[in-house]
mmCIF file of C-alpha atoms in Angstrom:
data_model
loop_
_atom_site.group_PDB
_atom_site.id
_atom_site.type_symbol
_atom_site.label_atom_id
_atom_site.label_comp_id
_atom_site.label_asym_id
_atom_site.label_seq_id
_atom_site.Cartn_x
_atom_site.Cartn_y
_atom_site.Cartn_z
ATOM 1 C CA MET A 1 -20.124 -4.481 -20.464
ATOM 2 C CA GLY A 2 -23.193 -2.486 -19.472
ATOM 3 C CA SER A 3 -23.484 0.484 -17.225
ATOM 4 C CA ALA A 4 -23.192 -0.207 -13.513
ATOM 5 C CA TYR A 5 -23.801 1.720 -10.335
ATOM 6 C CA THR A 6 -23.240 0.559 -6.789
ATOM 7 C CA PRO A 7 -24.885 2.606 -4.035
ATOM 8 C CA GLY A 8 -23.133 2.984 -0.736
ATOM 9 C CA LEU A 9 -19.717 4.104 -1.944
ATOM 10 C CA LYS A 10 -18.275 6.553 0.536
ATOM 11 C CA VAL A 11 -18.166 10.179 -0.560
ATOM 12 C CA SER A 12 -17.423 12.367 2.443
ATOM 13 C CA SER A 13 -15.959 15.826 2.880
ATOM 14 C CA ARG A 14 -14.856 15.015 6.426
ATOM 15 C CA THR A 15 -14.358 11.594 7.943
ATOM 16 C CA THR A 16 -11.800 9.737 10.014
ATOM 17 C CA ILE A 17 -9.583 7.622 7.772
ATOM 18 C CA HIS A 18 -7.498 4.671 8.961
ATOM 19 C CA LYS A 19 -4.998 2.998 6.611
ATOM 20 C CA LEU A 20 -3.230 -0.206 7.592
ATOM 21 C CA ARG A 21 0.321 -0.225 6.211
ATOM 22 C CA ARG A 22 1.539 -3.804 6.548
ATOM 23 C CA LEU A 23 4.694 -5.509 5.295
ATOM 24 C CA PRO A 24 4.459 -8.716 3.208
ATOM 25 C CA LEU A 25 6.995 -10.310 5.593
ATOM 26 C CA LYS A 26 7.962 -9.505 9.158
ATOM 27 C CA GLY A 27 10.537 -6.737 9.418
ATOM 28 C CA ASP A 28 11.224 -3.482 11.264
ATOM 29 C CA VAL A 29 8.673 -0.805 12.147
ATOM 30 C CA MET A 30 10.216 2.659 11.915
ATOM 31 C CA VAL A 31 7.532 4.703 13.685
ATOM 32 C CA LYS A 32 5.749 4.865 17.037
ATOM 33 C CA VAL A 33 2.247 5.803 18.130
ATOM 34 C CA GLY A 34 1.762 9.577 17.949
ATOM 35 C CA ASP A 35 4.296 10.207 15.165
ATOM 36 C CA ILE A 36 3.051 12.599 12.483
ATOM 37 C CA VAL A 37 3.907 11.287 9.025
ATOM 38 C CA ALA A 38 3.847 12.413 5.394
ATOM 39 C CA PRO A 39 2.828 10.145 2.489
ATOM 40 C CA ASP A 40 6.466 9.300 1.701
ATOM 41 C CA THR A 41 7.458 8.604 5.320
ATOM 42 C CA VAL A 42 8.718 5.025 5.585
ATOM 43 C CA VAL A 43 6.749 3.346 8.373
ATOM 44 C CA ALA A 44 8.191 -0.163 8.006
ATOM 45 C CA ARG A 45 10.799 -2.038 6.002
ATOM 46 C CA THR A 46 11.900 -5.602 5.415
ATOM 47 C CA GLU A 47 13.844 -7.729 2.947
ATOM 48 C CA ILE A 48 12.509 -10.428 0.650
ATOM 49 C CA PRO A 49 15.031 -13.278 0.337
ATOM 50 C CA GLY A 50 16.727 -13.455 -3.039
ATOM 51 C CA LEU A 51 16.134 -16.295 -5.466
ATOM 52 C CA MET A 52 18.215 -19.452 -5.209
ATOM 53 C CA GLN A 53 20.205 -20.089 -8.396
ATOM 54 C CA THR A 54 21.104 -23.768 -8.711
ATOM 55 C CA VAL A 55 24.220 -24.194 -10.832
ATOM 56 C CA LYS A 56 25.141 -27.628 -12.291
ATOM 57 C CA VAL A 57 28.864 -27.180 -11.781
ATOM 58 C CA ALA A 58 30.026 -30.821 -12.045
ATOM 59 C CA GLU A 59 28.022 -31.338 -15.223
ATOM 60 C CA ARG A 60 29.410 -28.182 -16.805
ATOM 61 C CA LEU A 61 32.971 -29.223 -15.955
ATOM 62 C CA GLY A 62 32.447 -32.763 -17.228
ATOM 63 C CA ILE A 63 33.358 -34.404 -13.916
ATOM 64 C CA GLU A 64 31.594 -36.783 -11.567
ATOM 65 C CA PRO A 65 29.581 -35.175 -8.711
ATOM 66 C CA THR A 66 31.823 -36.967 -6.204
ATOM 67 C CA ASP A 67 34.834 -35.158 -7.688
ATOM 68 C CA LEU A 68 33.273 -31.712 -7.227
ATOM 69 C CA MET A 69 34.638 -31.112 -3.738
ATOM 70 C CA GLY A 70 38.228 -31.400 -4.945
ATOM 71 C CA ALA A 71 37.616 -28.904 -7.755
ATOM 72 C CA LEU A 72 35.815 -26.214 -5.747
ATOM 73 C CA ARG A 73 37.381 -22.799 -5.210
ATOM 74 C CA ILE A 74 34.599 -21.630 -2.915
ATOM 75 C CA ALA A 75 32.875 -22.804 0.275
ATOM 76 C CA GLU A 76 29.417 -22.484 1.772
ATOM 77 C CA GLY A 77 28.916 -18.968 3.123
ATOM 78 C CA ASP A 78 31.239 -17.317 0.599
ATOM 79 C CA THR A 79 30.043 -14.268 -1.323
ATOM 80 C CA VAL A 80 30.612 -14.501 -5.064
ATOM 81 C CA GLN A 81 30.231 -12.121 -7.981
ATOM 82 C CA VAL A 82 29.331 -12.867 -11.578
ATOM 83 C CA GLY A 83 32.506 -14.218 -13.227
ATOM 84 C CA ASP A 84 34.162 -15.518 -10.059
ATOM 85 C CA VAL A 85 35.621 -19.017 -10.466
ATOM 86 C CA LEU A 86 33.486 -21.548 -8.631
ATOM 87 C CA ALA A 87 35.460 -24.673 -9.533
ATOM 88 C CA GLU A 88 38.464 -25.676 -11.628
ATOM 89 C CA THR A 89 39.743 -29.071 -12.756
ATOM 90 C CA LYS A 90 43.385 -29.979 -12.141
ATOM 91 C CA GLY A 91 44.145 -30.792 -15.769
ATOM 92 C CA VAL A 92 47.014 -32.957 -17.026
ATOM 93 C CA PHE A 93 50.154 -32.864 -14.864
ATOM 94 C CA GLY A 94 48.409 -30.150 -12.874
ATOM 95 C CA ARG A 95 49.011 -27.597 -15.641
ATOM 96 C CA TYR A 96 47.515 -28.518 -18.989
ATOM 97 C CA PHE A 97 43.897 -28.575 -20.184
ATOM 98 C CA ARG A 98 42.461 -27.095 -17.032
ATOM 99 C CA SER A 99 38.767 -26.245 -17.106
ATOM 100 C CA ALA A 100 37.263 -23.524 -14.955
ATOM 101 C CA PHE A 101 33.611 -22.731 -14.345
ATOM 102 C CA LYS A 102 32.688 -19.153 -13.525
ATOM 103 C CA SER A 103 29.662 -18.042 -11.536
ATOM 104 C CA PRO A 104 26.666 -16.927 -13.621
ATOM 105 C CA ALA A 105 25.128 -15.184 -10.601
ATOM 106 C CA ALA A 106 26.068 -12.952 -7.681
ATOM 107 C CA GLY A 107 25.158 -13.847 -4.119
ATOM 108 C CA VAL A 108 26.040 -16.102 -1.207
ATOM 109 C CA VAL A 109 26.927 -19.774 -1.642
ATOM 110 C CA GLU A 110 24.200 -21.490 0.351
ATOM 111 C CA MET A 111 24.430 -25.103 -0.764
ATOM 112 C CA ILE A 112 27.058 -27.477 -2.164
ATOM 113 C CA SER A 113 26.051 -31.069 -2.975
ATOM 114 C CA SER A 114 28.570 -33.828 -3.684
ATOM 115 C CA LYS A 115 25.675 -36.109 -4.607
ATOM 116 C CA SER A 116 24.241 -33.979 -7.402
ATOM 117 C CA GLY A 117 27.302 -31.873 -8.205
ATOM 118 C CA HIS A 118 25.183 -28.712 -7.812
ATOM 119 C CA VAL A 119 26.023 -25.406 -6.143
ATOM 120 C CA GLY A 120 23.224 -23.152 -4.823
ATOM 121 C CA ILE A 121 23.787 -19.390 -4.876
ATOM 122 C CA ARG A 122 21.295 -17.205 -3.027
ATOM 123 C CA GLU A 123 20.901 -13.835 -4.737
ATOM 124 C CA ALA A 124 20.917 -10.646 -2.669
ATOM 125 C CA PRO A 125 17.689 -9.911 -0.750
ATOM 126 C CA LYS A 126 15.363 -7.265 -2.134
ATOM 127 C CA PRO A 127 14.492 -4.402 0.219
ATOM 128 C CA VAL A 128 10.785 -3.638 0.637
ATOM 129 C CA GLU A 129 9.513 -0.456 2.257
ATOM 130 C CA ARG A 130 5.964 0.510 3.188
ATOM 131 C CA ASP A 131 5.305 4.251 3.248
ATOM 132 C CA ALA A 132 2.509 6.059 5.064
ATOM 133 C CA TYR A 133 0.528 6.810 1.849
ATOM 134 C CA ILE A 134 -1.349 9.692 3.514
ATOM 135 C CA HIS A 135 -0.595 12.679 5.726
ATOM 136 C CA GLY A 136 -1.607 11.557 9.189
ATOM 137 C CA VAL A 137 -0.643 10.292 12.608
ATOM 138 C CA ILE A 138 0.381 6.798 13.706
ATOM 139 C CA THR A 139 -2.482 5.480 15.850
ATOM 140 C CA GLU A 140 -1.392 1.876 16.171
ATOM 141 C CA VAL A 141 1.801 -0.124 15.730
ATOM 142 C CA LEU A 142 1.805 -3.794 14.779
ATOM 143 C CA PRO A 143 5.177 -5.064 16.041
ATOM 144 C CA ARG A 144 7.403 -6.228 13.162
ATOM 145 C CA GLU A 145 4.485 -5.934 10.723
ATOM 146 C CA GLY A 146 3.514 -2.309 10.168
ATOM 147 C CA ALA A 147 1.334 0.473 11.494
ATOM 148 C CA VAL A 148 -2.035 2.172 11.181
ATOM 149 C CA VAL A 149 -1.946 5.721 9.818
ATOM 150 C CA SER A 150 -4.991 7.868 10.566
ATOM 151 C CA CYS A 151 -6.179 11.294 9.498
ATOM 152 C CA ILE A 152 -9.297 13.406 9.293
ATOM 153 C CA GLY A 153 -9.976 14.132 5.663
ATOM 154 C CA ALA A 154 -12.086 13.871 2.553
ATOM 155 C CA GLN A 155 -12.693 10.437 1.061
ATOM 156 C CA ILE A 156 -14.066 9.582 -2.380
ATOM 157 C CA GLN A 157 -14.494 5.904 -3.211
ATOM 158 C CA GLY A 158 -14.946 4.717 -6.778
ATOM 159 C CA ILE A 159 -16.519 1.707 -8.433
ATOM 160 C CA PHE A 160 -13.431 0.600 -10.373
ATOM 161 C CA GLY A 161 -9.812 1.558 -10.865
ATOM 162 C CA VAL A 162 -6.413 0.483 -12.144
ATOM 163 C CA GLY A 163 -2.916 1.500 -11.101
ATOM 164 C CA GLY A 164 -1.322 1.733 -7.675
ATOM 165 C CA GLU A 165 -0.754 4.304 -4.957
ATOM 166 C CA ARG A 166 0.270 7.794 -6.022
ATOM 167 C CA GLN A 167 0.072 11.394 -4.786
ATOM 168 C CA GLY A 168 -0.643 14.622 -6.634
ATOM 169 C CA ASP A 169 -2.591 17.887 -6.552
ATOM 170 C CA ILE A 170 -6.217 17.727 -7.700
ATOM 171 C CA SER A 171 -6.992 19.553 -10.938
ATOM 172 C CA VAL A 172 -10.597 19.682 -12.221
ATOM 173 C CA VAL A 173 -10.610 20.165 -16.008
ATOM 174 C CA THR A 174 -14.306 20.025 -16.915
ATOM 175 C CA GLY A 175 -17.016 22.530 -16.171
ATOM 176 C CA GLY A 176 -19.570 19.994 -14.951
ATOM 177 C CA PRO A 177 -20.152 16.336 -14.067
ATOM 178 C CA ASP A 178 -21.670 15.513 -17.466
ATOM 179 C CA GLU A 179 -18.767 16.762 -19.599
ATOM 180 C CA PRO A 180 -16.424 14.055 -20.956
ATOM 181 C CA LEU A 181 -12.714 14.035 -20.223
ATOM 182 C CA THR A 182 -11.117 14.622 -23.620
ATOM 183 C CA ALA A 183 -7.450 14.829 -24.597
ATOM 184 C CA ASP A 184 -7.632 18.545 -25.437
ATOM 185 C CA ARG A 185 -8.431 19.364 -21.776
ATOM 186 C CA ILE A 186 -5.089 17.893 -20.642
ATOM 187 C CA THR A 187 -1.970 20.053 -20.930
ATOM 188 C CA ALA A 188 1.653 20.046 -19.826
ATOM 189 C CA ALA A 189 0.532 21.957 -16.709
ATOM 190 C CA HIS A 190 -1.060 18.728 -15.461
ATOM 191 C CA ALA A 191 2.251 16.943 -14.943
ATOM 192 C CA GLY A 192 2.226 15.381 -11.478
ATOM 193 C CA ARG A 193 -1.480 16.124 -10.986
ATOM 194 C CA ILE A 194 -4.664 14.104 -10.496
ATOM 195 C CA ILE A 195 -6.946 15.118 -13.356
ATOM 196 C CA VAL A 196 -10.692 15.180 -12.656
ATOM 197 C CA GLY A 197 -13.189 15.042 -15.489
ATOM 198 C CA GLY A 198 -16.954 14.783 -15.541
ATOM 199 C CA SER A 199 -18.304 11.835 -17.474
ATOM 200 C CA THR A 200 -16.536 9.330 -19.725
ATOM 201 C CA ILE A 201 -12.773 9.217 -20.176
ATOM 202 C CA GLU A 202 -12.157 9.307 -23.923
ATOM 203 C CA ARG A 203 -9.566 6.881 -25.323
ATOM 204 C CA ALA A 204 -7.156 9.607 -26.443
ATOM 205 C CA ALA A 205 -7.189 11.109 -22.928
ATOM 206 C CA PHE A 206 -5.310 8.073 -21.617
ATOM 207 C CA ASP A 207 -2.440 8.652 -24.023
ATOM 208 C CA LYS A 208 -2.376 12.399 -23.337
ATOM 209 C CA ALA A 209 -2.307 11.881 -19.558
ATOM 210 C CA ALA A 210 0.641 9.515 -19.908
ATOM 211 C CA GLU A 211 2.405 11.908 -22.290
ATOM 212 C CA VAL A 212 2.230 14.912 -19.944
ATOM 213 C CA GLY A 213 3.077 12.917 -16.814
ATOM 214 C CA ALA A 214 -0.225 13.074 -14.926
ATOM 215 C CA VAL A 215 -0.355 10.766 -11.889
ATOM 216 C CA GLY A 216 -4.095 10.149 -11.834
ATOM 217 C CA ILE A 217 -7.379 10.362 -13.740
ATOM 218 C CA VAL A 218 -10.807 10.483 -12.084
ATOM 219 C CA ALA A 219 -14.113 10.563 -13.985
ATOM 220 C CA GLY A 220 -17.628 9.174 -13.879
ATOM 221 C CA GLY A 221 -17.242 6.318 -16.347
ATOM 222 C CA VAL A 222 -15.119 4.643 -18.962
ATOM 223 C CA ILE A 223 -15.800 2.476 -21.992
ATOM 224 C CA ASP A 224 -14.373 -0.923 -21.083
ATOM 225 C CA ARG A 225 -12.961 -1.533 -24.578
ATOM 226 C CA ASP A 226 -11.148 1.832 -24.520
ATOM 227 C CA LEU A 227 -9.583 0.983 -21.178
ATOM 228 C CA MET A 228 -8.497 -2.490 -22.280
ATOM 229 C CA ASP A 229 -7.058 -1.120 -25.534
ATOM 230 C CA TYR A 230 -4.971 1.367 -23.579
ATOM 231 C CA LEU A 231 -3.797 -1.264 -21.077
ATOM 232 C CA ALA A 232 -2.879 -3.667 -23.872
ATOM 233 C CA ALA A 233 -0.753 -0.964 -25.515
ATOM 234 C CA ALA A 234 0.798 0.353 -22.283
ATOM 235 C CA LEU A 235 1.616 -3.121 -20.955
ATOM 236 C CA LYS A 236 2.614 -4.410 -24.415
ATOM 237 C CA THR A 237 0.220 -7.315 -23.981
ATOM 238 C CA PRO A 238 -2.052 -7.807 -27.005
ATOM 239 C CA GLY A 239 -5.551 -8.907 -26.056
ATOM 240 C CA TYR A 240 -5.161 -7.754 -22.449
ATOM 241 C CA ASP A 241 -8.338 -8.196 -20.434
ATOM 242 C CA ILE A 242 -9.369 -6.776 -17.067
ATOM 243 C CA GLY A 243 -8.963 -9.372 -14.340
ATOM 244 C CA VAL A 244 -11.820 -10.437 -12.095
ATOM 245 C CA ALA A 245 -9.782 -10.811 -8.897
ATOM 246 C CA ILE A 246 -7.955 -7.613 -8.005
ATOM 247 C CA THR A 247 -6.471 -4.636 -9.815
ATOM 248 C CA GLY A 248 -3.930 -2.039 -8.730
ATOM 249 C CA THR A 249 -0.640 -3.648 -9.744
ATOM 250 C CA GLU A 250 -0.694 -2.588 -13.401
ATOM 251 C CA ALA A 251 2.625 -1.047 -14.468
ATOM 252 C CA ILE A 252 1.097 2.049 -16.079
ATOM 253 C CA PRO A 253 2.245 5.674 -15.646
ATOM 254 C CA PHE A 254 -0.889 6.885 -13.822
ATOM 255 C CA THR A 255 -3.765 5.638 -11.681
ATOM 256 C CA MET A 256 -7.332 5.683 -13.007
ATOM 257 C CA LEU A 257 -10.545 5.713 -10.988
ATOM 258 C CA VAL A 258 -14.157 5.838 -12.169
ATOM 259 C CA THR A 259 -16.813 6.785 -9.654
ATOM 260 C CA GLU A 260 -19.962 5.412 -11.319
ATOM 261 C CA GLY A 261 -19.121 2.464 -13.591
ATOM 262 C CA PHE A 262 -18.562 1.314 -17.165
ATOM 263 C CA GLY A 263 -20.207 3.249 -19.948
ATOM 264 C CA ARG A 264 -20.929 6.897 -20.687
ATOM 265 C CA ILE A 265 -21.984 7.941 -17.196
ATOM 266 C CA PRO A 266 -21.878 11.449 -15.701
ATOM 267 C CA MET A 267 -20.223 11.734 -12.312
ATOM 268 C CA ALA A 268 -22.660 12.154 -9.434
ATOM 269 C CA ASN A 269 -23.194 15.848 -8.650
ATOM 270 C CA ARG A 270 -22.203 15.400 -5.014
ATOM 271 C CA THR A 271 -18.941 13.684 -5.940
ATOM 272 C CA PHE A 272 -18.043 16.259 -8.589
ATOM 273 C CA SER A 273 -18.804 19.156 -6.239
ATOM 274 C CA LEU A 274 -16.613 17.664 -3.533
ATOM 275 C CA LEU A 275 -13.697 17.123 -5.905
ATOM 276 C CA ARG A 276 -14.071 20.673 -7.224
ATOM 277 C CA SER A 277 -13.955 21.993 -3.639
ATOM 278 C CA LEU A 278 -10.622 20.172 -3.235
ATOM 279 C CA GLU A 279 -9.052 21.845 -6.291
ATOM 280 C CA GLY A 280 -5.308 22.323 -5.780
ATOM 281 C CA LYS A 281 -5.120 20.192 -2.643
ATOM 282 C CA ARG A 282 -2.673 17.313 -2.272
ATOM 283 C CA ALA A 283 -4.370 13.941 -2.563
ATOM 284 C CA SER A 284 -3.506 10.267 -2.410
ATOM 285 C CA ILE A 285 -5.060 8.010 -5.048
ATOM 286 C CA ASN A 286 -5.162 4.225 -5.349
ATOM 287 C CA GLY A 287 -6.881 2.238 -8.102
ATOM 288 C CA ALA A 288 -6.810 -1.141 -6.335
ATOM 289 C CA THR A 289 -10.198 -2.829 -6.758
ATOM 290 C CA GLN A 290 -11.510 -6.161 -5.535
ATOM 291 C CA ILE A 291 -15.153 -6.985 -6.182
ATOM 292 C CA ARG A 292 -15.380 -10.397 -4.551
ATOM 293 C CA ALA A 293 -14.840 -11.420 -0.926
ATOM 294 C CA GLY A 294 -12.874 -8.806 0.983
ATOM 295 C CA VAL A 295 -14.092 -5.878 -1.132
ATOM 296 C CA ILE A 296 -11.493 -3.201 -1.895
ATOM 297 C CA ARG A 297 -12.616 0.083 -3.432
ATOM 298 C CA PRO A 298 -10.422 2.509 -5.369
ATOM 299 C CA GLU A 299 -10.155 5.832 -3.605
ATOM 300 C CA VAL A 300 -9.034 9.441 -3.490
ATOM 301 C CA LEU A 301 -8.058 10.736 -0.044
ATOM 302 C CA VAL A 302 -7.271 14.299 1.020
ATOM 303 C CA SER A 303 -5.973 14.888 4.542
ATOM 304 C CA LEU A 304 -7.409 18.102 5.932
ATOM 305 C CA GLU A 305 -5.054 20.756 7.230
ATOM 306 C CA ASP A 306 -3.875 20.177 10.800
ATOM 307 C CA SER A 307 -5.818 16.895 11.002
ATOM 308 C CA SER A 308 -2.623 15.082 11.963
ATOM 309 C CA VAL A 309 -2.133 17.397 14.923
ATOM 310 C CA GLU A 310 -5.797 17.067 15.896
ATOM 311 C CA LEU A 311 -5.624 13.273 15.812
ATOM 312 C CA ALA A 312 -2.299 13.268 17.646
ATOM 313 C CA GLN A 313 -3.907 15.284 20.446
ATOM 314 C CA GLU A 314 -6.914 12.965 20.509
ATOM 315 C CA ASN A 315 -4.630 9.944 20.761
ATOM 316 C CA ALA A 316 -2.074 11.421 23.144
ATOM 317 C CA ASN A 317 -3.447 9.353 26.009
ATOM 318 C CA GLU A 318 -3.556 6.265 23.826
ATOM 319 C CA GLY A 319 0.092 6.243 22.818
ATOM 320 C CA GLY A 320 0.917 2.859 24.285
ATOM 321 C CA GLU A 321 -0.082 3.938 27.832
ATOM 322 C CA LEU A 322 -3.655 2.641 28.012
ATOM 323 C CA ARG A 323 -3.624 -0.793 29.616
ATOM 324 C CA ILE A 324 -6.067 -3.014 31.434
ATOM 325 C CA GLY A 325 -6.468 -1.419 34.851
ATOM 326 C CA THR A 326 -5.370 2.099 33.821
ATOM 327 C CA PRO A 327 -7.368 4.683 35.834
ATOM 328 C CA ILE A 328 -9.256 7.113 33.580
ATOM 329 C CA ARG A 329 -11.722 9.991 33.598
ATOM 330 C CA ILE A 330 -14.347 10.218 30.831
ATOM 331 C CA ILE A 331 -14.384 13.692 29.282
ATOM 332 C CA ARG A 332 -17.415 13.480 26.965
ATOM 333 C CA GLU A 333 -21.153 12.960 27.455
ATOM 334 C CA PRO A 334 -23.047 10.869 28.421
ATOM 335 C CA TYR A 335 -20.516 9.828 31.083
ATOM 336 C CA PHE A 336 -18.742 13.173 31.422
ATOM 337 C CA GLY A 337 -16.618 13.431 34.564
ATOM 338 C CA LEU A 338 -17.065 9.830 35.714
ATOM 339 C CA LEU A 339 -14.046 7.855 36.912
ATOM 340 C CA GLY A 340 -13.192 4.243 36.233
ATOM 341 C CA ASP A 341 -10.574 1.692 35.231
ATOM 342 C CA VAL A 342 -9.924 0.249 31.766
ATOM 343 C CA SER A 343 -11.325 -3.286 31.641
ATOM 344 C CA ASP A 344 -10.853 -4.124 27.945
ATOM 345 C CA LEU A 345 -9.168 -2.656 24.833
ATOM 346 C CA PRO A 346 -10.888 -4.162 21.752
ATOM 347 C CA GLN A 347 -8.872 -3.945 18.533
ATOM 348 C CA GLU A 348 -11.914 -3.753 16.236
ATOM 349 C CA LEU A 349 -13.150 -0.373 15.006
ATOM 350 C CA VAL A 350 -16.678 0.512 16.162
ATOM 351 C CA MET A 351 -19.136 2.896 14.455
ATOM 352 C CA VAL A 352 -20.263 5.745 16.706
ATOM 353 C CA GLU A 353 -23.197 8.151 16.343
ATOM 354 C CA SER A 354 -21.276 10.404 13.937
ATOM 355 C CA GLU A 355 -20.960 7.333 11.631
ATOM 356 C CA THR A 356 -17.180 7.330 11.920
ATOM 357 C CA MET A 357 -15.260 4.194 12.820
ATOM 358 C CA VAL A 358 -13.173 4.624 15.964
ATOM 359 C CA ARG A 359 -11.298 2.559 18.496
ATOM 360 C CA VAL A 360 -13.079 2.133 21.804
ATOM 361 C CA LEU A 361 -12.375 0.835 25.285
ATOM 362 C CA ARG A 362 -14.491 -0.717 27.967
ATOM 363 C CA ALA A 363 -14.271 0.800 31.424
ATOM 364 C CA LYS A 364 -15.539 -0.271 34.818
ATOM 365 C CA LEU A 365 -16.913 2.833 36.515
ATOM 366 C CA ALA A 366 -16.593 3.587 40.194
ATOM 367 C CA ASP A 367 -20.295 2.733 40.665
ATOM 368 C CA GLY A 368 -19.769 -0.751 39.200
ATOM 369 C CA ARG A 369 -21.189 -0.152 35.706
ATOM 370 C CA GLU A 370 -19.249 -1.216 32.613
ATOM 371 C CA VAL A 371 -19.463 1.159 29.654
ATOM 372 C CA THR A 372 -17.981 1.382 26.148
ATOM 373 C CA VAL A 373 -16.563 4.749 25.033
ATOM 374 C CA PRO A 374 -14.245 6.028 22.256
ATOM 375 C CA ARG A 375 -10.630 6.056 23.395
ATOM 376 C CA ALA A 376 -10.399 9.724 22.414
ATOM 377 C CA ASN A 377 -13.114 10.484 25.010
ATOM 378 C CA VAL A 378 -10.988 9.616 28.041
ATOM 379 C CA GLU A 379 -7.972 10.989 29.836
ATOM 380 C CA ILE A 380 -5.543 9.023 31.963
ATOM 381 C CA ILE A 381 -5.469 9.909 35.635
ATOM 382 C CA ASP A 382 -1.930 10.297 36.869
ATOM 383 C CA LEU A 383 -1.715 8.626 40.256
ATOM 384 C CA GLY A 384 1.985 9.431 40.654
#
């Protein structure tokens, strides 16, 4: 695979970041608009139904399916454990040569069929939680689905990554963006840290990072064969190849992100300088990458100090109180001081002059004009 570089990846020392934290199934949202959250704060939780285990009870007992009902020791809705007797034959004279069949699974009896002689046992549901991932403030709640967490912070997008969401302090281990990340630069002191190198990640550095317990690796490039060799060994899958759909679910001990592409490529000076300025700061890293429709870029995010409070103050008037018809005053130019009523609350983010994506509202002014302004640029007028 040759070298690659994609212009337009976001590398910003200060930007507004919005992360949608959505459940795979409908469940319970644990937060409300305005709540300040940490990366490990649970914002929503649900349960994925357990698997249905179909047990051929009549067949195992050597009886006809129509005789199953008379042999059962359980009923639909009962909870059973592994080893509990599900059915038992009467035997000879009610005493001799009885046969019992014990449950191979734990769960709730959901189905009993006298036609097939089968019993269906639904295993216990699996809890699923979605955490906040970043330090920030809840700016939107999706009922029963999740929430949007926002912060003001630094954002570094990469070209490719593997591994899921993790947090750790940033530790830059090379002196410049053109120096390779070698195993000898990684020590026991990097346990729990996101290691930043300059250019290529050497093959031995993967093993050393896993050995010391690092949570992330960031560098300019990587040799594709070195990466695949490491993944094949770590996942115990000989011949492992990098998928073309989406990455980020690999069960490896750290997350890797390359900022420039495949090959021996120095990290861009701007990116390296930004990461070096964030030395020692807590960061969130995610290697999930999708290069086709619905592009997903791997990323490193650092919430700036007090950004959660700043965003909470900006969104104080938005915390579920803005509605169609709400009277407002605009507190920023070019409509500073003008009064109006909210006429629409679009859900889509809109890019403003500062090149940040924000939520806006449309307002009908007292003079009849309709204008679009960021929601943070208005205050609600209390008519009570």
